[in-house]
Amino acid sequence: MQDKIFKAILAKPITTKNKVLTVDFSTGKATVRLDQALHGEETVDGPLLPAQQVRPGDPTGLNGQNPNTELIDDEIYPMIAETVHDLMEEVATIVIGAAQGALASVTVDLTAVLNPLAGQSATTTWSVNLMGDTTAPTCTPVGVTGGLLCKTLLAAVVVANPIVKSLVVPARDFLLSDAGHQLFALAVDDIKTGIITIPVRRAVDPVLQVMDNAFSIQVNHQRRSQCADGSDGSMELSALSMAVLGPNGGPRLSFGNSRIHMKC
C-alpha cells in the first residue's frame, strides 16, 4: 500500500484548489503563484472558509491592483503558508484512491473440489480482492462425469460469491471509513505529516519571511511628484517594482515602466 501511495503522489505535480501552491514531489519543486494569492475574496475551499473575506473590495489577480500593492504582506504571507494544509487535502484524496487500488491488488485465492466417486472430480478456482471484486471461476474436470460435476460446482460458486464478498467487504469498508480511521492513519499520516507537510512548511516559510522582511515587491507601483505650487508634477508608473528594505531604503528595480512629466 505504501509503495502505491508514494507512486500516486509522485505521478504528477499537485496543485491546491485555490491555485496558490503547486508541489512536484518527484523533483522537490514548489511553486507559489502570487497572482492567485491576490484576490478580494475567497469563497471556495481550503483554509479560507466560505465566505471569509480577504482584502474585500480589492480586485482579483495582478492586473488592476490598487497603487503600490505589496505582493507579500501580513495578509498574504499567512494565506500562502496555510495553503500547505489545503495541499494536504489534495494529497489525502490521492492517498485514499491509492489505498483503494492497493486493497484491490490484495486477492484471496479460493479453491473448491467436488469428488463424489474415485477418479471422478471437479476442481474450480477463483479469487476475490479486498475491494470485493471477484474473478470468473475456472473448472478442471477429471473422469467421465467431470464435466457434469464442473457445472454443479460452478453453479455453487455463483451462490457462494455473495457469502465470500461478505467476508472481505467489511474489511474494506472498515479501512476506508471513519471507523477505521485510526488504522488508516497509521499507514498514511506519517507520510502526510513527516514527508510532506513539515518539509514543505520548512521550505516555504523561511523564503516568505525573508521576502516579507527584506524586500518590497509591489504591483502597480506609482511615484508622484508635486510642483512648488502644490500642483501635480510628474508620475512614474511600473507594473512590477522590487526594492531592498533597509533603514535608509535600498535599490529598486522596476519592470514595465512609464512616466508622465508635467511642467511646473
mmCIF file of C-alpha atoms in Angstrom:
data_model
loop_
_atom_site.group_PDB
_atom_site.id
_atom_site.type_symbol
_atom_site.label_atom_id
_atom_site.label_comp_id
_atom_site.label_asym_id
_atom_site.label_seq_id
_atom_site.Cartn_x
_atom_site.Cartn_y
_atom_site.Cartn_z
ATOM 1 C CA MET A 1 0.000 0.000 0.000
ATOM 2 C CA GLN A 2 2.772 2.427 0.914
ATOM 3 C CA ASP A 3 4.504 1.837 -2.415
ATOM 4 C CA LYS A 4 1.303 2.560 -4.344
ATOM 5 C CA ILE A 5 0.679 5.695 -2.289
ATOM 6 C CA PHE A 6 4.156 7.068 -2.996
ATOM 7 C CA LYS A 7 3.829 6.353 -6.712
ATOM 8 C CA ALA A 8 0.489 8.163 -6.827
ATOM 9 C CA ILE A 9 1.894 11.215 -5.021
ATOM 10 C CA LEU A 10 4.943 11.346 -7.311
ATOM 11 C CA ALA A 11 2.961 10.790 -10.510
ATOM 12 C CA LYS A 12 2.349 14.479 -11.287
ATOM 13 C CA PRO A 13 2.501 17.923 -9.641
ATOM 14 C CA ILE A 14 -0.244 18.553 -7.088
ATOM 15 C CA THR A 15 -1.990 21.938 -7.057
ATOM 16 C CA THR A 16 -4.249 23.292 -4.344
ATOM 17 C CA LYS A 17 -7.813 24.126 -5.321
ATOM 18 C CA ASN A 18 -7.170 27.826 -4.782
ATOM 19 C CA LYS A 19 -4.268 27.540 -7.295
ATOM 20 C CA VAL A 20 -1.825 29.287 -4.952
ATOM 21 C CA LEU A 21 0.575 26.388 -4.343
ATOM 22 C CA THR A 22 1.857 23.617 -6.624
ATOM 23 C CA VAL A 23 4.326 20.986 -5.445
ATOM 24 C CA ASP A 24 6.048 18.445 -7.670
ATOM 25 C CA PHE A 25 7.153 15.801 -5.181
ATOM 26 C CA SER A 26 9.120 13.939 -7.844
ATOM 27 C CA THR A 27 11.546 16.872 -8.157
ATOM 28 C CA GLY A 28 11.004 18.718 -4.866
ATOM 29 C CA LYS A 29 9.927 21.884 -6.687
ATOM 30 C CA ALA A 30 7.322 24.110 -5.017
ATOM 31 C CA THR A 31 5.682 26.952 -6.945
ATOM 32 C CA VAL A 32 3.779 29.781 -5.257
ATOM 33 C CA ARG A 33 1.517 31.792 -7.568
ATOM 34 C CA LEU A 34 1.305 35.248 -6.062
ATOM 35 C CA ASP A 35 -1.197 36.343 -8.703
ATOM 36 C CA GLN A 36 -3.602 33.711 -7.373
ATOM 37 C CA ALA A 37 -2.986 34.829 -3.796
ATOM 38 C CA LEU A 38 -4.065 38.359 -4.668
ATOM 39 C CA HIS A 39 -7.832 38.352 -4.537
ATOM 40 C CA GLY A 40 -10.544 40.401 -2.956
ATOM 41 C CA GLU A 41 -12.497 37.479 -1.581
ATOM 42 C CA GLU A 42 -12.096 33.739 -1.004
ATOM 43 C CA THR A 43 -15.306 31.730 -1.076
ATOM 44 C CA VAL A 44 -14.147 28.346 -2.335
ATOM 45 C CA ASP A 45 -12.261 25.958 -0.097
ATOM 46 C CA GLY A 46 -9.106 25.316 1.835
ATOM 47 C CA PRO A 47 -8.010 27.161 4.974
ATOM 48 C CA LEU A 48 -10.045 30.240 3.993
ATOM 49 C CA LEU A 49 -13.539 29.046 4.698
ATOM 50 C CA PRO A 50 -16.615 30.311 2.847
ATOM 51 C CA ALA A 51 -17.187 33.300 2.870
ATOM 52 C CA GLN A 52 -14.176 34.620 4.726
ATOM 53 C CA GLN A 53 -13.084 37.850 3.113
ATOM 54 C CA VAL A 54 -9.521 38.803 2.315
ATOM 55 C CA ARG A 55 -8.970 42.336 1.027
ATOM 56 C CA PRO A 56 -12.729 42.838 0.479
ATOM 57 C CA GLY A 57 -13.443 45.077 -2.470
ATOM 58 C CA ASP A 58 -9.963 44.691 -3.945
ATOM 59 C CA PRO A 59 -9.552 43.328 -7.483
ATOM 60 C CA THR A 60 -8.537 39.744 -8.172
ATOM 61 C CA GLY A 61 -5.204 38.908 -9.809
ATOM 62 C CA LEU A 62 -2.153 41.045 -10.520
ATOM 63 C CA ASN A 63 -3.798 43.367 -13.024
ATOM 64 C CA GLY A 64 -5.678 46.401 -11.805
ATOM 65 C CA GLN A 65 -4.452 46.277 -8.207
ATOM 66 C CA ASN A 66 -4.520 49.396 -6.105
ATOM 67 C CA PRO A 67 -1.412 51.608 -6.338
ATOM 68 C CA ASN A 68 1.671 50.216 -4.588
ATOM 69 C CA THR A 69 0.049 46.925 -3.591
ATOM 70 C CA GLU A 70 2.522 44.668 -1.760
ATOM 71 C CA LEU A 71 2.618 41.119 -3.097
ATOM 72 C CA ILE A 72 3.759 39.724 0.270
ATOM 73 C CA ASP A 73 2.496 41.322 3.465
ATOM 74 C CA ASP A 74 0.915 40.412 6.791
ATOM 75 C CA GLU A 75 -2.248 39.270 4.966
ATOM 76 C CA ILE A 76 -0.776 37.405 2.023
ATOM 77 C CA TYR A 77 2.003 35.592 3.892
ATOM 78 C CA PRO A 78 -0.258 33.603 6.281
ATOM 79 C CA MET A 79 -2.534 32.759 3.378
ATOM 80 C CA ILE A 80 0.328 31.240 1.393
ATOM 81 C CA ALA A 81 1.697 29.395 4.421
ATOM 82 C CA GLU A 82 -1.716 27.921 5.210
ATOM 83 C CA THR A 83 -2.155 26.576 1.691
ATOM 84 C CA VAL A 84 0.081 23.698 2.763
ATOM 85 C CA HIS A 85 -2.961 22.424 4.661
ATOM 86 C CA ASP A 86 -5.022 22.832 1.501
ATOM 87 C CA LEU A 87 -2.352 20.867 -0.340
ATOM 88 C CA MET A 88 -2.719 18.058 2.188
ATOM 89 C CA GLU A 89 -6.406 17.769 1.355
ATOM 90 C CA GLU A 90 -5.425 17.128 -2.250
ATOM 91 C CA VAL A 91 -2.792 14.621 -1.137
ATOM 92 C CA ALA A 92 -5.321 12.867 1.114
ATOM 93 C CA THR A 93 -7.658 12.412 -1.851
ATOM 94 C CA ILE A 94 -4.823 10.868 -3.872
ATOM 95 C CA VAL A 95 -3.805 8.691 -0.927
ATOM 96 C CA ILE A 96 -7.313 7.318 -0.473
ATOM 97 C CA GLY A 97 -7.510 6.471 -4.174
ATOM 98 C CA ALA A 98 -4.124 4.759 -3.988
ATOM 99 C CA ALA A 99 -5.203 2.857 -0.880
ATOM 100 C CA GLN A 100 -8.275 1.626 -2.700
ATOM 101 C CA GLY A 101 -6.056 0.475 -5.547
ATOM 102 C CA ALA A 102 -3.783 -1.265 -3.067
ATOM 103 C CA LEU A 103 -6.714 -3.072 -1.497
ATOM 104 C CA ALA A 104 -7.825 -4.137 -4.973
ATOM 105 C CA SER A 105 -4.401 -5.691 -5.540
ATOM 106 C CA VAL A 106 -4.710 -7.933 -2.452
ATOM 107 C CA THR A 107 -6.504 -11.101 -3.512
ATOM 108 C CA VAL A 108 -7.764 -14.174 -1.733
ATOM 109 C CA ASP A 109 -7.446 -17.298 -3.908
ATOM 110 C CA LEU A 110 -10.220 -19.847 -3.453
ATOM 111 C CA THR A 111 -10.437 -23.491 -4.476
ATOM 112 C CA ALA A 112 -13.446 -25.798 -4.324
ATOM 113 C CA VAL A 113 -13.341 -29.542 -5.034
ATOM 114 C CA LEU A 114 -16.186 -31.962 -5.745
ATOM 115 C CA ASN A 115 -15.207 -35.688 -5.853
ATOM 116 C CA PRO A 116 -18.162 -37.971 -5.077
ATOM 117 C CA LEU A 117 -16.537 -41.043 -6.657
ATOM 118 C CA ALA A 118 -12.997 -42.284 -7.035
ATOM 119 C CA GLY A 119 -11.494 -40.994 -10.276
ATOM 120 C CA GLN A 120 -14.399 -38.617 -10.816
ATOM 121 C CA SER A 121 -13.906 -34.998 -9.658
ATOM 122 C CA ALA A 122 -14.079 -31.311 -10.486
ATOM 123 C CA THR A 123 -11.819 -28.558 -9.143
ATOM 124 C CA THR A 124 -12.701 -24.905 -9.533
ATOM 125 C CA THR A 125 -10.574 -21.896 -8.652
ATOM 126 C CA TRP A 126 -11.347 -18.180 -8.453
ATOM 127 C CA SER A 127 -10.306 -15.179 -6.422
ATOM 128 C CA VAL A 128 -11.733 -12.147 -4.689
ATOM 129 C CA ASN A 129 -9.830 -8.961 -3.810
ATOM 130 C CA LEU A 130 -10.291 -6.791 -0.740
ATOM 131 C CA MET A 131 -12.476 -4.399 -2.720
ATOM 132 C CA GLY A 132 -14.945 -7.263 -3.193
ATOM 133 C CA ASP A 133 -14.243 -7.838 -6.896
ATOM 134 C CA THR A 134 -14.269 -11.488 -7.991
ATOM 135 C CA THR A 135 -12.663 -13.185 -10.980
ATOM 136 C CA ALA A 136 -14.504 -15.618 -13.215
ATOM 137 C CA PRO A 137 -14.051 -19.167 -11.872
ATOM 138 C CA THR A 138 -12.350 -21.877 -13.918
ATOM 139 C CA CYS A 139 -13.021 -25.584 -13.503
ATOM 140 C CA THR A 140 -10.862 -28.637 -14.223
ATOM 141 C CA PRO A 141 -12.842 -31.908 -14.733
ATOM 142 C CA VAL A 142 -11.491 -35.405 -14.115
ATOM 143 C CA GLY A 143 -13.212 -38.549 -15.339
ATOM 144 C CA VAL A 144 -16.352 -39.194 -17.383
ATOM 145 C CA THR A 145 -18.624 -37.255 -15.044
ATOM 146 C CA GLY A 146 -16.133 -34.435 -14.537
ATOM 147 C CA GLY A 147 -17.934 -32.087 -16.923
ATOM 148 C CA LEU A 148 -21.232 -32.517 -15.116
ATOM 149 C CA LEU A 149 -19.518 -32.068 -11.771
ATOM 150 C CA CYS A 150 -17.973 -28.808 -13.048
ATOM 151 C CA LYS A 151 -21.408 -27.464 -13.976
ATOM 152 C CA THR A 152 -22.657 -28.298 -10.498
ATOM 153 C CA LEU A 153 -19.598 -26.759 -8.876
ATOM 154 C CA LEU A 154 -19.695 -23.567 -10.963
ATOM 155 C CA ALA A 155 -23.350 -23.105 -10.054
ATOM 156 C CA ALA A 156 -22.388 -23.471 -6.415
ATOM 157 C CA VAL A 157 -19.679 -20.815 -6.809
ATOM 158 C CA VAL A 158 -22.285 -18.339 -8.085
ATOM 159 C CA VAL A 159 -24.273 -18.960 -4.916
ATOM 160 C CA ALA A 160 -21.165 -18.776 -2.721
ATOM 161 C CA ASN A 161 -19.779 -15.496 -4.142
ATOM 162 C CA PRO A 162 -22.067 -13.183 -2.129
ATOM 163 C CA ILE A 163 -21.008 -15.048 1.017
ATOM 164 C CA VAL A 164 -17.335 -14.686 0.088
ATOM 165 C CA LYS A 165 -17.797 -10.965 -0.581
ATOM 166 C CA SER A 166 -19.488 -10.550 2.773
ATOM 167 C CA LEU A 167 -16.276 -11.773 4.394
ATOM 168 C CA VAL A 168 -13.907 -9.277 2.692
ATOM 169 C CA VAL A 169 -16.063 -6.203 2.077
ATOM 170 C CA PRO A 170 -16.385 -5.327 5.789
ATOM 171 C CA ALA A 171 -12.586 -5.203 5.992
ATOM 172 C CA ARG A 172 -12.511 -2.801 3.037
ATOM 173 C CA ASP A 173 -15.291 -0.649 4.441
ATOM 174 C CA PHE A 174 -13.620 -0.533 7.830
ATOM 175 C CA LEU A 175 -10.234 0.563 6.457
ATOM 176 C CA LEU A 176 -11.722 3.302 4.265
ATOM 177 C CA SER A 177 -14.383 4.573 6.667
ATOM 178 C CA ASP A 178 -14.287 6.843 9.687
ATOM 179 C CA ALA A 179 -14.495 3.763 11.904
ATOM 180 C CA GLY A 180 -11.141 2.578 10.609
ATOM 181 C CA HIS A 181 -9.511 5.995 10.570
ATOM 182 C CA GLN A 182 -7.020 5.090 13.266
ATOM 183 C CA LEU A 183 -5.676 2.106 11.343
ATOM 184 C CA PHE A 184 -5.636 4.099 8.113
ATOM 185 C CA ALA A 185 -3.885 6.974 9.873
ATOM 186 C CA LEU A 186 -1.090 4.659 10.968
ATOM 187 C CA ALA A 187 -0.373 3.888 7.332
ATOM 188 C CA VAL A 188 -0.852 7.376 5.910
ATOM 189 C CA ASP A 189 -0.430 10.168 8.456
ATOM 190 C CA ASP A 190 3.331 9.659 8.814
ATOM 191 C CA ILE A 191 3.625 10.100 5.058
ATOM 192 C CA LYS A 192 1.405 13.194 5.019
ATOM 193 C CA THR A 193 2.987 14.897 8.012
ATOM 194 C CA GLY A 194 6.605 13.754 8.114
ATOM 195 C CA ILE A 195 7.329 13.576 4.399
ATOM 196 C CA ILE A 196 5.076 16.335 3.039
ATOM 197 C CA THR A 197 3.665 18.883 5.478
ATOM 198 C CA ILE A 198 6.740 19.529 7.620
ATOM 199 C CA PRO A 199 9.297 19.695 4.757
ATOM 200 C CA VAL A 200 7.067 21.936 2.624
ATOM 201 C CA ARG A 201 6.452 24.322 5.508
ATOM 202 C CA ARG A 202 10.167 24.351 6.337
ATOM 203 C CA ALA A 203 10.968 25.186 2.730
ATOM 204 C CA VAL A 204 8.259 27.770 2.110
ATOM 205 C CA ASP A 205 8.109 29.640 5.442
ATOM 206 C CA PRO A 206 11.698 30.994 5.562
ATOM 207 C CA VAL A 207 11.542 32.161 1.958
ATOM 208 C CA LEU A 208 8.314 34.054 2.541
ATOM 209 C CA GLN A 209 9.571 35.516 5.821
ATOM 210 C CA VAL A 210 12.796 36.747 4.232
ATOM 211 C CA MET A 211 10.901 38.249 1.312
ATOM 212 C CA ASP A 212 8.433 39.904 3.668
ATOM 213 C CA ASN A 213 11.144 41.377 5.911
ATOM 214 C CA ALA A 214 13.877 42.180 3.402
ATOM 215 C CA PHE A 215 12.115 43.036 0.157
ATOM 216 C CA SER A 216 9.254 45.134 -1.050
ATOM 217 C CA ILE A 217 7.568 43.666 -4.123
ATOM 218 C CA GLN A 218 4.802 45.883 -5.426
ATOM 219 C CA VAL A 219 2.437 45.777 -8.366
ATOM 220 C CA ASN A 220 1.073 48.965 -9.921
ATOM 221 C CA HIS A 221 3.926 50.891 -8.299
ATOM 222 C CA GLN A 222 3.361 54.623 -8.559
ATOM 223 C CA ARG A 223 5.536 57.555 -7.556
ATOM 224 C CA ARG A 224 4.270 61.091 -7.878
ATOM 225 C CA SER A 225 5.970 64.446 -7.525
ATOM 226 C CA GLN A 226 4.459 67.831 -6.902
ATOM 227 C CA CYS A 227 5.378 71.242 -8.158
ATOM 228 C CA ALA A 228 6.312 74.035 -5.782
ATOM 229 C CA ASP A 229 2.823 75.500 -6.078
ATOM 230 C CA GLY A 230 1.274 72.181 -4.998
ATOM 231 C CA SER A 231 0.055 71.161 -8.434
ATOM 232 C CA ASP A 232 0.704 67.732 -9.897
ATOM 233 C CA GLY A 233 4.122 67.210 -11.401
ATOM 234 C CA SER A 234 5.474 64.006 -12.904
ATOM 235 C CA MET A 235 4.246 60.477 -12.231
ATOM 236 C CA GLU A 236 6.240 57.276 -12.678
ATOM 237 C CA LEU A 237 4.318 54.025 -13.102
ATOM 238 C CA SER A 238 5.733 50.475 -13.014
ATOM 239 C CA ALA A 239 3.817 47.242 -13.477
ATOM 240 C CA LEU A 240 6.161 45.465 -11.034
ATOM 241 C CA SER A 241 8.709 47.025 -8.703
ATOM 242 C CA MET A 242 11.111 45.355 -6.250
ATOM 243 C CA ALA A 243 13.123 47.136 -3.580
ATOM 244 C CA VAL A 244 15.551 46.071 -0.870
ATOM 245 C CA LEU A 245 14.303 47.231 2.507
ATOM 246 C CA GLY A 246 16.622 48.919 4.990
ATOM 247 C CA PRO A 247 16.893 51.841 7.423
ATOM 248 C CA ASN A 248 17.537 54.272 4.615
ATOM 249 C CA GLY A 249 15.884 52.334 1.838
ATOM 250 C CA GLY A 250 17.728 50.306 -0.754
ATOM 251 C CA PRO A 251 17.953 49.928 -4.525
ATOM 252 C CA ARG A 252 14.768 49.469 -6.529
ATOM 253 C CA LEU A 253 14.316 47.501 -9.745
ATOM 254 C CA SER A 254 11.175 48.147 -11.765
ATOM 255 C CA PHE A 255 9.634 46.484 -14.828
ATOM 256 C CA GLY A 256 7.066 47.755 -17.288
ATOM 257 C CA ASN A 257 7.815 51.437 -16.706
ATOM 258 C CA SER A 258 6.133 54.570 -17.976
ATOM 259 C CA ARG A 259 6.481 58.229 -16.979
ATOM 260 C CA ILE A 260 4.275 61.271 -17.323
ATOM 261 C CA HIS A 261 6.015 64.633 -16.894
ATOM 262 C CA MET A 262 4.083 67.801 -16.255
ATOM 263 C CA LYS A 263 5.888 71.143 -16.447
ATOM 264 C CA CYS A 264 5.788 73.148 -13.271
#
